[in-house]
XYZ file of C-alpha atoms in Angstrom:
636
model
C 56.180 4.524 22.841
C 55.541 7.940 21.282
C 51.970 8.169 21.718
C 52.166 6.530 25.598
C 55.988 7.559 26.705
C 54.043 10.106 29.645
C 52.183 7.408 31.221
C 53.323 5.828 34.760
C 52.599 2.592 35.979
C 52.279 1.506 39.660
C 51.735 -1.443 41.833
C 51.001 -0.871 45.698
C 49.762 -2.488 48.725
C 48.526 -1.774 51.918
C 51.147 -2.905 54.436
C 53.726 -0.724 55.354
C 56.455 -3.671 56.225
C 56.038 -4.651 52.679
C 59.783 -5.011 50.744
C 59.946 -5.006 47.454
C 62.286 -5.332 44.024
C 62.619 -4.040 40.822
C 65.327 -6.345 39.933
C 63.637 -9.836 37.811
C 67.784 -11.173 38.385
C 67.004 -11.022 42.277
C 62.931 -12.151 41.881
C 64.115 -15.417 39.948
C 67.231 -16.416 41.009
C 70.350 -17.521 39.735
C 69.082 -20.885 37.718
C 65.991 -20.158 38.687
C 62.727 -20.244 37.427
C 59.331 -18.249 37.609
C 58.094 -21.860 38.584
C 59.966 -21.853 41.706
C 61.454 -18.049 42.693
C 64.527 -17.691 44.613
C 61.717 -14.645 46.300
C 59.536 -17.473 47.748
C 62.600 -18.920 49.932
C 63.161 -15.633 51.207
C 61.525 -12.766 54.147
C 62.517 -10.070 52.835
C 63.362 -8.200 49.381
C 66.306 -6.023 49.131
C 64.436 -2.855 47.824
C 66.848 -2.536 45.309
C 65.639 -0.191 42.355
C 66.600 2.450 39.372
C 67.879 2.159 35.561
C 70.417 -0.942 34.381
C 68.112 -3.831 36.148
C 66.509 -6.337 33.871
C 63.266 -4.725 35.143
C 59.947 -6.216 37.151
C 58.129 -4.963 40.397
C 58.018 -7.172 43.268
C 55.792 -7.094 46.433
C 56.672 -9.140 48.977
C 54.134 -9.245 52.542
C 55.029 -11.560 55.423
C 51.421 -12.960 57.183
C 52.173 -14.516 60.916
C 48.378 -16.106 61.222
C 47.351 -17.809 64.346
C 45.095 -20.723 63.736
C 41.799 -18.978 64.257
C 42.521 -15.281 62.695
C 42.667 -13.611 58.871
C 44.182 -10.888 57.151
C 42.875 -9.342 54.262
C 45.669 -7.634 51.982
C 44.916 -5.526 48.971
C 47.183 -4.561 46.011
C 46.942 -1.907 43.368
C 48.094 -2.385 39.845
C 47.474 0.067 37.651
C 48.735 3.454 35.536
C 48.218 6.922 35.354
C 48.621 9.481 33.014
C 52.191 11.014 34.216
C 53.876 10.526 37.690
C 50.848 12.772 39.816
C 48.264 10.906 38.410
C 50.021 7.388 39.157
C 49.959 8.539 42.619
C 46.846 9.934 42.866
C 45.386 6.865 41.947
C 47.101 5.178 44.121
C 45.942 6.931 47.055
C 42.461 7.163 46.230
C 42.015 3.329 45.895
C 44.215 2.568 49.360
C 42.415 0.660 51.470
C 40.315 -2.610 51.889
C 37.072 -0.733 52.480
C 37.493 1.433 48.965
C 38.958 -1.791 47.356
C 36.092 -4.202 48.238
C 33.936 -1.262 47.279
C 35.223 -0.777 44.080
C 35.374 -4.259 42.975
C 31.718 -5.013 44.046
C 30.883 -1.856 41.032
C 32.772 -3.346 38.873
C 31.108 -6.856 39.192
C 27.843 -4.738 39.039
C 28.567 -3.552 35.514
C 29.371 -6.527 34.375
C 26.527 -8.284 35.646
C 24.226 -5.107 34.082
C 26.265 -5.862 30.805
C 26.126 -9.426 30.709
C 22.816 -9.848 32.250
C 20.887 -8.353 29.677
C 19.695 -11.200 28.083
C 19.919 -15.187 29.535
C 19.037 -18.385 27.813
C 18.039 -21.562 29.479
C 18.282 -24.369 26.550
C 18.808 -28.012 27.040
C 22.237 -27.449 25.562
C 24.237 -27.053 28.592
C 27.557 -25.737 26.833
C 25.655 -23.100 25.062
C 23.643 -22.008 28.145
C 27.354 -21.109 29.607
C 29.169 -19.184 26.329
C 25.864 -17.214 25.767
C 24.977 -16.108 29.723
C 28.365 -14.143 29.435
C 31.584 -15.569 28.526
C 31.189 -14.492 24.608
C 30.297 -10.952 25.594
C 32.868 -10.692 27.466
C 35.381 -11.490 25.407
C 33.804 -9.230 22.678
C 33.559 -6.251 25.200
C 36.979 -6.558 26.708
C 39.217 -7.972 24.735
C 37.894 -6.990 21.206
C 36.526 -3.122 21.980
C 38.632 -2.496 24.938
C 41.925 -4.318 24.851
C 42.204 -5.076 21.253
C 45.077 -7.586 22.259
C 45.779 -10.581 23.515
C 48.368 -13.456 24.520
C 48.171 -15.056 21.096
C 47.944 -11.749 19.089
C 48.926 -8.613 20.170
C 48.442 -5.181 18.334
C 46.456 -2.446 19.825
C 44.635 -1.699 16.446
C 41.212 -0.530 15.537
C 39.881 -3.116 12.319
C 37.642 -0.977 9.966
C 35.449 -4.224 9.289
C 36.363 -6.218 12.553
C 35.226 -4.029 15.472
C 32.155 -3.028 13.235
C 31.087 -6.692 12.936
C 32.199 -7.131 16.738
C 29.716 -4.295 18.321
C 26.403 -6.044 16.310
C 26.532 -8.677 19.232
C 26.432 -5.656 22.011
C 23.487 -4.126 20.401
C 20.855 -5.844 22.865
C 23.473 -5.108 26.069
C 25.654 -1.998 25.037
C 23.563 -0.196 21.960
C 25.583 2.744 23.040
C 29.023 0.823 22.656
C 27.683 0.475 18.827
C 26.809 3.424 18.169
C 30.070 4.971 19.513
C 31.687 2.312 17.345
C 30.015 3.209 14.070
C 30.636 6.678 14.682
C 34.475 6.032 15.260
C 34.317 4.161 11.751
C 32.819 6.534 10.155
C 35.706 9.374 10.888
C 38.427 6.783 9.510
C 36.534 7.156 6.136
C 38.267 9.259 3.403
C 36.200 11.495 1.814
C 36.554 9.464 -1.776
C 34.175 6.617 -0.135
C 37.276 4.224 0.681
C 38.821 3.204 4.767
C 41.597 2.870 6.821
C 41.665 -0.880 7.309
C 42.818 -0.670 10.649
C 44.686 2.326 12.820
C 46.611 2.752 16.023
C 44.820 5.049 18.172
C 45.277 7.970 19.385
C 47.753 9.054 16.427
C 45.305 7.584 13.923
C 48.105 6.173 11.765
C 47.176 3.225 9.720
C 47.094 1.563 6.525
C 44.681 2.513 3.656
C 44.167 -0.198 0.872
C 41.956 -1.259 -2.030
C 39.820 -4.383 0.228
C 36.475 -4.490 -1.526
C 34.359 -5.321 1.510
C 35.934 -3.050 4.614
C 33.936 -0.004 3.947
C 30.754 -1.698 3.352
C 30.645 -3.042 6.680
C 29.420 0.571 7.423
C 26.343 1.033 6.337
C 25.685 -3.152 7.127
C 26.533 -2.596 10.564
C 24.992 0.940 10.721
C 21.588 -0.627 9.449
C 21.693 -3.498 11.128
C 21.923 -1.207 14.780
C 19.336 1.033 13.525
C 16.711 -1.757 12.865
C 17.515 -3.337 16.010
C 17.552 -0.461 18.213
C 15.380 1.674 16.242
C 17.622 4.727 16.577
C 17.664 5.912 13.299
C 19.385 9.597 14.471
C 22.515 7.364 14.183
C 22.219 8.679 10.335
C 22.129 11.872 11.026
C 25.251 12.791 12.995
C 28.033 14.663 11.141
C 31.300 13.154 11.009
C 34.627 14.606 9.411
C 36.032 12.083 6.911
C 39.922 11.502 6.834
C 42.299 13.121 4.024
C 45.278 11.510 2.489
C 46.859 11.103 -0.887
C 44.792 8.642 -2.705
C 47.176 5.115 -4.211
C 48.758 5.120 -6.865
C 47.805 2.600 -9.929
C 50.433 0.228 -8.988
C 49.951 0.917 -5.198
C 48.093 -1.579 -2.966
C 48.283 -0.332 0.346
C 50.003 2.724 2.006
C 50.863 3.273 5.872
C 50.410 6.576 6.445
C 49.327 9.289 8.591
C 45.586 11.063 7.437
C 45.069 14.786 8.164
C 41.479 14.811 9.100
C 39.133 16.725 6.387
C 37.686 19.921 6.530
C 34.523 18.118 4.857
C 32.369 16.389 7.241
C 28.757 14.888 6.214
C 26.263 12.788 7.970
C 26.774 8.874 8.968
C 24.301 8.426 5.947
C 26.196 10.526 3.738
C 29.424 8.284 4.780
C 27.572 4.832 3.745
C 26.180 6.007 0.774
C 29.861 7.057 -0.254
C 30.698 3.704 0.923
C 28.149 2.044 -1.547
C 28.828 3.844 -4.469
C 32.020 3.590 -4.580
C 31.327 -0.222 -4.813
C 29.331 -0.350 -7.656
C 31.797 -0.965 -9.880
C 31.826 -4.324 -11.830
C 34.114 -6.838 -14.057
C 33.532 -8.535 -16.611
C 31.200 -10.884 -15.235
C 28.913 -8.053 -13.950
C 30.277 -9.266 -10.264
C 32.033 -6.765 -7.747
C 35.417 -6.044 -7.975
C 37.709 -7.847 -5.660
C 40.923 -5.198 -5.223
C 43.742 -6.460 -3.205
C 41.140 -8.878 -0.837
C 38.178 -9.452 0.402
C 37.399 -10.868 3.718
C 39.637 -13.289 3.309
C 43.186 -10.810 3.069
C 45.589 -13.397 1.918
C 43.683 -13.633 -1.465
C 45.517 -10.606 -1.972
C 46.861 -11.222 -5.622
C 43.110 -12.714 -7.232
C 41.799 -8.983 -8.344
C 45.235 -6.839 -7.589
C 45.500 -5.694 -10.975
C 42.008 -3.769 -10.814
C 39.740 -6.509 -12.533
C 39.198 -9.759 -10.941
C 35.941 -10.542 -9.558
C 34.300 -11.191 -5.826
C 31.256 -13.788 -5.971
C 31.254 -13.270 -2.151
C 31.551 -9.492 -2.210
C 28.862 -10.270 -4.309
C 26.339 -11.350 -2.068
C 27.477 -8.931 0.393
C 27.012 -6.540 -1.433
C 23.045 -7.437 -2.323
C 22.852 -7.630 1.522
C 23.696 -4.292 1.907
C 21.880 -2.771 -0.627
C 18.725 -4.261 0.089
C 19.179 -3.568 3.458
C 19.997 0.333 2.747
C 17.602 1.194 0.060
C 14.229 1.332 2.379
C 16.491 3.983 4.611
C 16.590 6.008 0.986
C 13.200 5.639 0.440
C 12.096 7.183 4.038
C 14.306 10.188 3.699
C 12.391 13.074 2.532
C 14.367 13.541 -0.618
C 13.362 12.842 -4.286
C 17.082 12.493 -4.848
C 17.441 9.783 -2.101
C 14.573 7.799 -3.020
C 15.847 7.829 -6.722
C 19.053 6.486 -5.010
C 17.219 3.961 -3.381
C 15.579 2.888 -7.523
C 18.913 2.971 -8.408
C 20.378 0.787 -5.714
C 18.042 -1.960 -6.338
C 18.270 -1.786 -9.974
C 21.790 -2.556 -9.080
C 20.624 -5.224 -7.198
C 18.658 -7.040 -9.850
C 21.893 -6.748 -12.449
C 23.836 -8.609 -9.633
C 21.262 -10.872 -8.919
C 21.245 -11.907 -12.585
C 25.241 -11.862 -12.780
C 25.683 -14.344 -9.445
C 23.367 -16.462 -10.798
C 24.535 -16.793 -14.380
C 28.157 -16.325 -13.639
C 28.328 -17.079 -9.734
C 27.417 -21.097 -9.903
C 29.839 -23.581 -10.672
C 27.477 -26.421 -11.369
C 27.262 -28.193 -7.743
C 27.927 -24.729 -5.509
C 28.870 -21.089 -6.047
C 32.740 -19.715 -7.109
C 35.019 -17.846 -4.736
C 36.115 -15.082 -6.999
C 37.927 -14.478 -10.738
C 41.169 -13.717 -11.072
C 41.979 -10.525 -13.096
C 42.436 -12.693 -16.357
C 39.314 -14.428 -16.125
C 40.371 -17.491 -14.221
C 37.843 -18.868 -12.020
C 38.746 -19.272 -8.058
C 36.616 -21.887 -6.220
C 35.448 -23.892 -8.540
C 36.147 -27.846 -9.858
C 38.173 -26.661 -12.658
C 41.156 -25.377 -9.704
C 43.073 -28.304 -8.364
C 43.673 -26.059 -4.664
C 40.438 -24.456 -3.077
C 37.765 -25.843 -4.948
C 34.955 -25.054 -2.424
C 34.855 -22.424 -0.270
C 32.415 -22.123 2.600
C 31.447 -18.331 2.550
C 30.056 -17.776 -0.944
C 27.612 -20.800 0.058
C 26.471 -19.197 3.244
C 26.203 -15.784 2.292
C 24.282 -17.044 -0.882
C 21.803 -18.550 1.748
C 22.489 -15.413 4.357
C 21.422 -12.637 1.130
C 18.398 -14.246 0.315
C 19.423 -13.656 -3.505
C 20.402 -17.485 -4.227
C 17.779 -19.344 -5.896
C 16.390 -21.773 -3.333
C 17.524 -25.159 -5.174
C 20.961 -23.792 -5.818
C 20.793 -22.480 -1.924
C 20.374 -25.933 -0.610
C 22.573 -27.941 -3.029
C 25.551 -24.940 -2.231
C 24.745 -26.254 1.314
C 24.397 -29.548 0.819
C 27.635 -29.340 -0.928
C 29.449 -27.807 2.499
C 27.732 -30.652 4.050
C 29.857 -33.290 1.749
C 33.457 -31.381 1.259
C 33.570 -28.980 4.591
C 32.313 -30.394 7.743
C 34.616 -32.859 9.279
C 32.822 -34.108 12.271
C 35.290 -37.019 13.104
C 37.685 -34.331 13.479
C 35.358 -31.497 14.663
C 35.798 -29.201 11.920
C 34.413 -27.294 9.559
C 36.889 -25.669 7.418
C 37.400 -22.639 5.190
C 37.684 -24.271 2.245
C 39.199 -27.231 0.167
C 41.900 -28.602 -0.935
C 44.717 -25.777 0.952
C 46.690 -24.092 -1.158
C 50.088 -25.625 -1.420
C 52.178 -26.399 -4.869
C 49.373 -25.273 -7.453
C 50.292 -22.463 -9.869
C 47.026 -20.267 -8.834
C 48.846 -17.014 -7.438
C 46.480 -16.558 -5.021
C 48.452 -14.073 -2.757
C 49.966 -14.599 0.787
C 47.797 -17.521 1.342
C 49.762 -19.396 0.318
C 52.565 -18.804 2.732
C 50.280 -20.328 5.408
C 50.987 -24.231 5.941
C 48.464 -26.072 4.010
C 45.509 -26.451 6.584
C 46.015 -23.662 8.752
C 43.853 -20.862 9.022
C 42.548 -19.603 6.142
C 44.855 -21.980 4.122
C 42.010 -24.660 4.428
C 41.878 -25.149 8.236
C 38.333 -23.868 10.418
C 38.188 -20.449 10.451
C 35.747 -19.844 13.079
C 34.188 -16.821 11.789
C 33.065 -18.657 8.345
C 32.294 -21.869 10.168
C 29.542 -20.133 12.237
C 27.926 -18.181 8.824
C 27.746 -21.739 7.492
C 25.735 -22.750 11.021
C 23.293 -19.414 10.409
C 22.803 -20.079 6.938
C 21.480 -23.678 7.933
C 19.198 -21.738 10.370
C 17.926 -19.952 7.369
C 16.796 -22.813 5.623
C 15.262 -24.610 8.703
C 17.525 -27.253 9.270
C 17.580 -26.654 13.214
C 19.330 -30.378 13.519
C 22.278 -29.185 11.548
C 22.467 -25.167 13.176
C 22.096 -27.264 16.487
C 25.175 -29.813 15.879
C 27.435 -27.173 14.029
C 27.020 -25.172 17.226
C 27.721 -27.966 19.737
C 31.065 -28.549 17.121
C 32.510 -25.294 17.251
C 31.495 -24.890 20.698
C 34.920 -24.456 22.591
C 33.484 -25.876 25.923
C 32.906 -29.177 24.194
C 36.700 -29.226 22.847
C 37.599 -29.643 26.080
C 34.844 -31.845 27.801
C 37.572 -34.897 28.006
C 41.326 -35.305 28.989
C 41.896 -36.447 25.307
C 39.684 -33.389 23.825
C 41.654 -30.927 25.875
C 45.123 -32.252 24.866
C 44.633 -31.943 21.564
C 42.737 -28.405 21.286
C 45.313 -27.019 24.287
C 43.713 -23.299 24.108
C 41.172 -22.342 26.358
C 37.577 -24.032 26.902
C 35.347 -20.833 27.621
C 36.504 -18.212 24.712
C 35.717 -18.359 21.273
C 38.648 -19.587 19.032
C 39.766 -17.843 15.927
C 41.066 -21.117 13.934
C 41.602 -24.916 14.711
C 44.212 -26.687 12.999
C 42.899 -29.321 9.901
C 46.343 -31.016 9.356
C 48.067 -33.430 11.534
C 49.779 -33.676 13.747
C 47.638 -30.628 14.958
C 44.773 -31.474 13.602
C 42.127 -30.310 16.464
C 44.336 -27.623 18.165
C 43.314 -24.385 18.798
C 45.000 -21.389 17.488
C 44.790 -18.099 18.752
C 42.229 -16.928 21.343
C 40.640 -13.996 22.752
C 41.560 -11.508 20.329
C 38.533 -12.760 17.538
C 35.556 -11.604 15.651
C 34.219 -15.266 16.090
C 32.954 -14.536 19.844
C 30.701 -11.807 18.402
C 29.268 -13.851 15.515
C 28.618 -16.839 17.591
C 26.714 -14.939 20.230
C 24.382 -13.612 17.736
C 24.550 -17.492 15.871
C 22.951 -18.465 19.052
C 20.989 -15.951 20.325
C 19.615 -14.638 16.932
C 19.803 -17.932 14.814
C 19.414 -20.740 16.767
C 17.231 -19.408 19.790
C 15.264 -16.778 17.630
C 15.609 -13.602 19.272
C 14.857 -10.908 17.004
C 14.640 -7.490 18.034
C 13.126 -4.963 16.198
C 12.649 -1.549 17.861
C 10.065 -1.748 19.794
C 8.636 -5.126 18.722
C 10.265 -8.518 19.454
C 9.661 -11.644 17.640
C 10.671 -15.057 18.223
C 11.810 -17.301 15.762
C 13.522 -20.348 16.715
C 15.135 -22.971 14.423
C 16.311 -25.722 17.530
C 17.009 -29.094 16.913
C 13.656 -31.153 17.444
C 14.522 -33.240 20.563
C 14.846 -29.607 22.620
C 10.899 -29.254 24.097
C 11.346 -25.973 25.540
C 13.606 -22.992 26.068
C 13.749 -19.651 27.861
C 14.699 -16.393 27.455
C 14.400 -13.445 29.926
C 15.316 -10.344 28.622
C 15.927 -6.670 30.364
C 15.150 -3.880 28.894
C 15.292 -0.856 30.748
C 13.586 -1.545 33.778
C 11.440 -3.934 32.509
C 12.005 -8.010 32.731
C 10.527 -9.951 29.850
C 10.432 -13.767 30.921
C 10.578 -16.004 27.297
C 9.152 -19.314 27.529
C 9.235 -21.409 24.415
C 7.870 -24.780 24.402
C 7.848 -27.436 21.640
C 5.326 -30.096 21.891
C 5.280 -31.048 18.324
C 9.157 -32.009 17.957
C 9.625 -29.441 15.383
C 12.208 -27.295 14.609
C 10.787 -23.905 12.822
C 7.459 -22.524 12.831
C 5.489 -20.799 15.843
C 1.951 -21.758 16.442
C 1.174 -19.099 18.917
C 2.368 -16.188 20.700
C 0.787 -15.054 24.658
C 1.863 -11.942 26.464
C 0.759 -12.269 29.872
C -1.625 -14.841 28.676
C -3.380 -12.968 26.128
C -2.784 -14.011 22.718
C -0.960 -12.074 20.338
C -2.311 -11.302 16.720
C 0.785 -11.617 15.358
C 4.307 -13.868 16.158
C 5.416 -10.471 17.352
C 5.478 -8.748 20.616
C 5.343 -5.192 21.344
C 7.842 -3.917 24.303
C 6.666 -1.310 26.958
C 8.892 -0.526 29.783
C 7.003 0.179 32.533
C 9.264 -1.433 35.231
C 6.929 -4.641 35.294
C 7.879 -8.220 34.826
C 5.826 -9.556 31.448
C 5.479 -13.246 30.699
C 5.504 -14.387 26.913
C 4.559 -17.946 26.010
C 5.776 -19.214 22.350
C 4.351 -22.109 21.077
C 5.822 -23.969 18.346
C 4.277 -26.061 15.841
C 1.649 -25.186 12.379
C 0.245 -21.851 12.776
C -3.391 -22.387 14.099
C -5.860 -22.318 11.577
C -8.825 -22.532 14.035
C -9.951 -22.211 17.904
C -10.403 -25.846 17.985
C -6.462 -26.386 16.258
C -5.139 -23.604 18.959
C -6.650 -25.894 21.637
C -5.325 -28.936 20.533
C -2.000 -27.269 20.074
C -2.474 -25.898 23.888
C -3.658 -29.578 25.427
C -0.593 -31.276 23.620
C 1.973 -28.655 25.383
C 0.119 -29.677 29.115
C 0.769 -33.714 28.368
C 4.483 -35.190 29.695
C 7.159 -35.340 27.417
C 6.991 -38.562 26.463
C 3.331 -38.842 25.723
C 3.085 -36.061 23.359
């Protein structure tokens, strides 16, 4: 490898009788297997080593224990930077004292990380993805590794590690911010991204995707509102420079020089926005060589078919970014910020009039015109995200929001299957040229089967409109742990039960399976699903609200959340069977004036009571509210 060729990798142990091999022929075995090594039938290894072997490392240690004794034996695997610091490593972890040492601060981060927020809901299953396992795989495998056993690359995603870091912004806010800034430097300095780069050369590819570098200033506001940092604007990044497409180019692998010209992270998303403002025909975004979903690839290629969902993303955005204009102490930015939502209310207009199909919303338009998701195609008639993110803007008018819904509800969730997929029908013989798509087998990730990422913004946008029975069951359905709760469940997904899944099959005879693990936004999206969505945690600043939209059998909840040094202990209870609405709010048993709660961190422990139901109208409807949530369970 050109950019790692230097580095050195080692594996050690402790025992100074150890033998060892670098030879996988002599490891194995002749007709052997790694099932049963010829090594295991053997004392000692022949220490053979050098160039020309079909190459492995091999420890082997011979324990003689009496009946009543133990040995503790520690290895080192690891790598260094050249040969010296391989062996400097080496020797510095050597040892059982500095091993066990080591370990216990490494299970201390993790427990800092991972322990920043806990949930105790009735639903088992979610209790155990949410207390850890989805941050984890976001924080290792996604920001860290960035590979996996069912995809490996090494690359940086210009819109997937963005939308990854929004679920560390309650443990890691300093993981996002170091991600946004990172994004920000693979911007060129006309507005567009890199969609994804090998680090440390930077290489990468730079394309026409509509919605990549809007995930900049979404992710960038979204971190600022949580955390309240708002200096995250205000750091100067260089942008990258590279010779911009062609017409007839799509997508060039190059490698960027980076730019003289550097400007402030708000400087990069307002580049990022403008350059989006750019419409079709049908006053709708235009769609480039893809949107989120890449293999539609061929709908807008020619430079004017249409995005209905880059549509709604884009409203998201802008709404979301104009109030950071307004603040700014800058006539210029504020008449940005007019200007922005003035663009808002033209796309607004244009989704609406151009945007519904009659039952739900359209995917896209192709360059000539020809509509994409809608009952006029024979192949992908429906698609899941334009409903959601109709819901998830706020910009859908609320009939058409819930019939869009309604209409996932009919065509997209397959609960006797435990699916709920992309879109239908798959692509397969129609004459659409949709783009590489179609050179996925009908029913197989985003060729019509569950792509998990989409499945879980149709769960949210059910949260949105209150339906806490539906966000509740979509999230038991996707939830891996549940795939794999009986012998016949686990045979047929056959990945594993405590990651988040990137895609499960929708065709037979796979129809159920897994695909690839690990390496997948979806972790990120359903932590915040379930923290943010389901269980109501919404963190502003230095206030704190909870919102909940549970299914109504759940009568209570907790949440205890760190900050700093300070322990905030969440108790939600449910007496009335609902599933939206809080009646009252009690920090430390003193009620709040508002469903909000303001955060101190003064290295106490604070207990807040939420109490869901009507909102009181009186003292005499906040008592009856606080009698019915001291009565049993089954006399309330």
């Amino acid at each position: 490898s050109m950019e790692f060729g230097e580095r050195v990798a080692f594996f050690d142990v402790d025992d100074t009788k150890r033998t060892l091999t670098c030879d996988r022929g002599e490891f194995i075995g002749r007709n052997g297997s790694l099932q049963a090594p010829a090594a295991l039938r053997r004392t000692r290894l022949s220490g053979k080593t050098g160039p020309g072997l079909d190459p492995c490392a091999a420890i082997q240690v011979v324990l003689d224990l009496p009946g009543d004794e133990s040995q503790e034996v520690t290895f080192r695997l690891g790598v260094g930077r050249n040969a010296d610091d391989a062996r400097s490593l080496a020797q510095r972890f050597r040892g059982a004292t500095v091993a066990r040492a080591t370990l216990q601060a490494v299970r201390a981060q993790w427990q800092k990380t991972l322990g920043a927020v806990r949930v105790d809901t009735p639903d088992v299953s979610l209790n155990v993805l949410c207390n850890g396992w989805l941050l984890y795989q976001t924080l290792s495998c996604r920001i860290w590794a960035r590979s996996a056993f069912y995809q490996s690359g090494g690359a940086f995603g210009f819109r997937d590690q963005l939308q990854d870091v929004m679920a560390l912004v309650y443990s890691s806010p300093a993981v996002a911010r170091g991600q946004i800034l990172l994004a920000a430097g693979h911007q060129f300095k006309e507005g567009d991204v890199q969609h994804w780069w090998h680090p440390p050369s930077g290489r990468g590819v730079r394309t026409r995707f509509s919605d990549d570098l809007l995930w900049l200033p979404f992710v960038a506001t979204f971190y600022a509102g949580v955390t309240g940092d708002l200096s995250v604007f205000d750091e100067v990044v260089p942008f990258l420079e590279q010779e911009p497409l062609k017409p007839d180019q799509q997508e060039a692998y190059l490698q960027p020089s980076i730019s003289t010209e550097s400007a402030s992270v708000f400087e990069h998303c307002i580049r990022a926005l403008d350059r989006s403002l750019a419409v079709g025909q049908h006053g709708l975004p235009l769609m480039g060589s893809g949107d989120w979903n890449d293999g539609m690839n061929r709908v807008g290629h020619l430079g004017k078919g249409e995005s209905v969902w880059v549509g709604w993303f884009l409203y998201t955005t802008l709404a979301a970014f104009a109030p950071l204009c307004d603040a700014r102490d800058d006539p210029n930015e504020q008449a940005r910020a007019s200007r922005y939502r003035e663009h808002n209310e033209k796309l607004k207009k244009a989704l609406a009039e151009n945007g519904w199909d009659g039952d739900w919303y359209r995917r896209a338009y192709f360059d000539d015109g020809t509509p994409l998701g809608s009952v006029q195609n024979d192949e992908c008639r429906i698609d899941s995200i334009v409903q959601s993110w109709a819901v998830i803007s706020g910009a859908a008018e609320s009939y058409r929001a819930q019939r869009a819904m309604a209409a996932v509800e009919e065509y997209l969730i397959r609960r006797g299957d435990g699916l709920v997929i992309l879109f239908t029908p798959p692509f397969d013989k129609g004459k659409l040229d949709v783009g590489y798509i179609k050179g996925y087998v009908p029913g197989v990730r985003e060729n019509g089967g569950q792509y998990t990422h989409a499945a879980l913004w149709t769960l949210i946008a059910f949260a949105i409109l209150g339906d806490g029975e539906r966000a509740g069951e979509l999230f038991s359905l996707l939830n891996p742990v549940n795939h794999s709760s009986t012998r016949a469940g686990l045979h047929k997904y056959k990945v594993e039960p405590y990651v988040a899944v990137g895609d499960v099959y929708a065709v037979p005879p796979h129809t159920g399976r897994g695909g690839w693990t690990w390496y997948t936004g979806s972790a990120g999206w359903m932590y915040r699903a379930g923290l943010e969505s389901i269980l109501g945690f919404k963190l502003r600043g230095e206030r704190l609200q909870i919102d909940p939209c549970v299914p109504r059998w759940w009568r209570d909840f907790e949440i205890t959340y760190r900050r700093g040094r300070t322990t905030f202990r969440i108790k939600v209870e449910n007496p009335l069977a609902v599933s939206r609405g809080v009646a009252t709010v009690e920090l430390d048993a003193t009620l709040q004036p508002d469903d909000a709660v303001l955060l101190v961190d003064d290295g106490q422990t604070h207990i807040v009571r939420v109490v869901l139901g009507e909102k009181a109208k009186s003292d005499s409807a906040a008592d009856e509210i606080e009698s019915s949530s001291q009565q049993p369970a089954g006399n309330s």
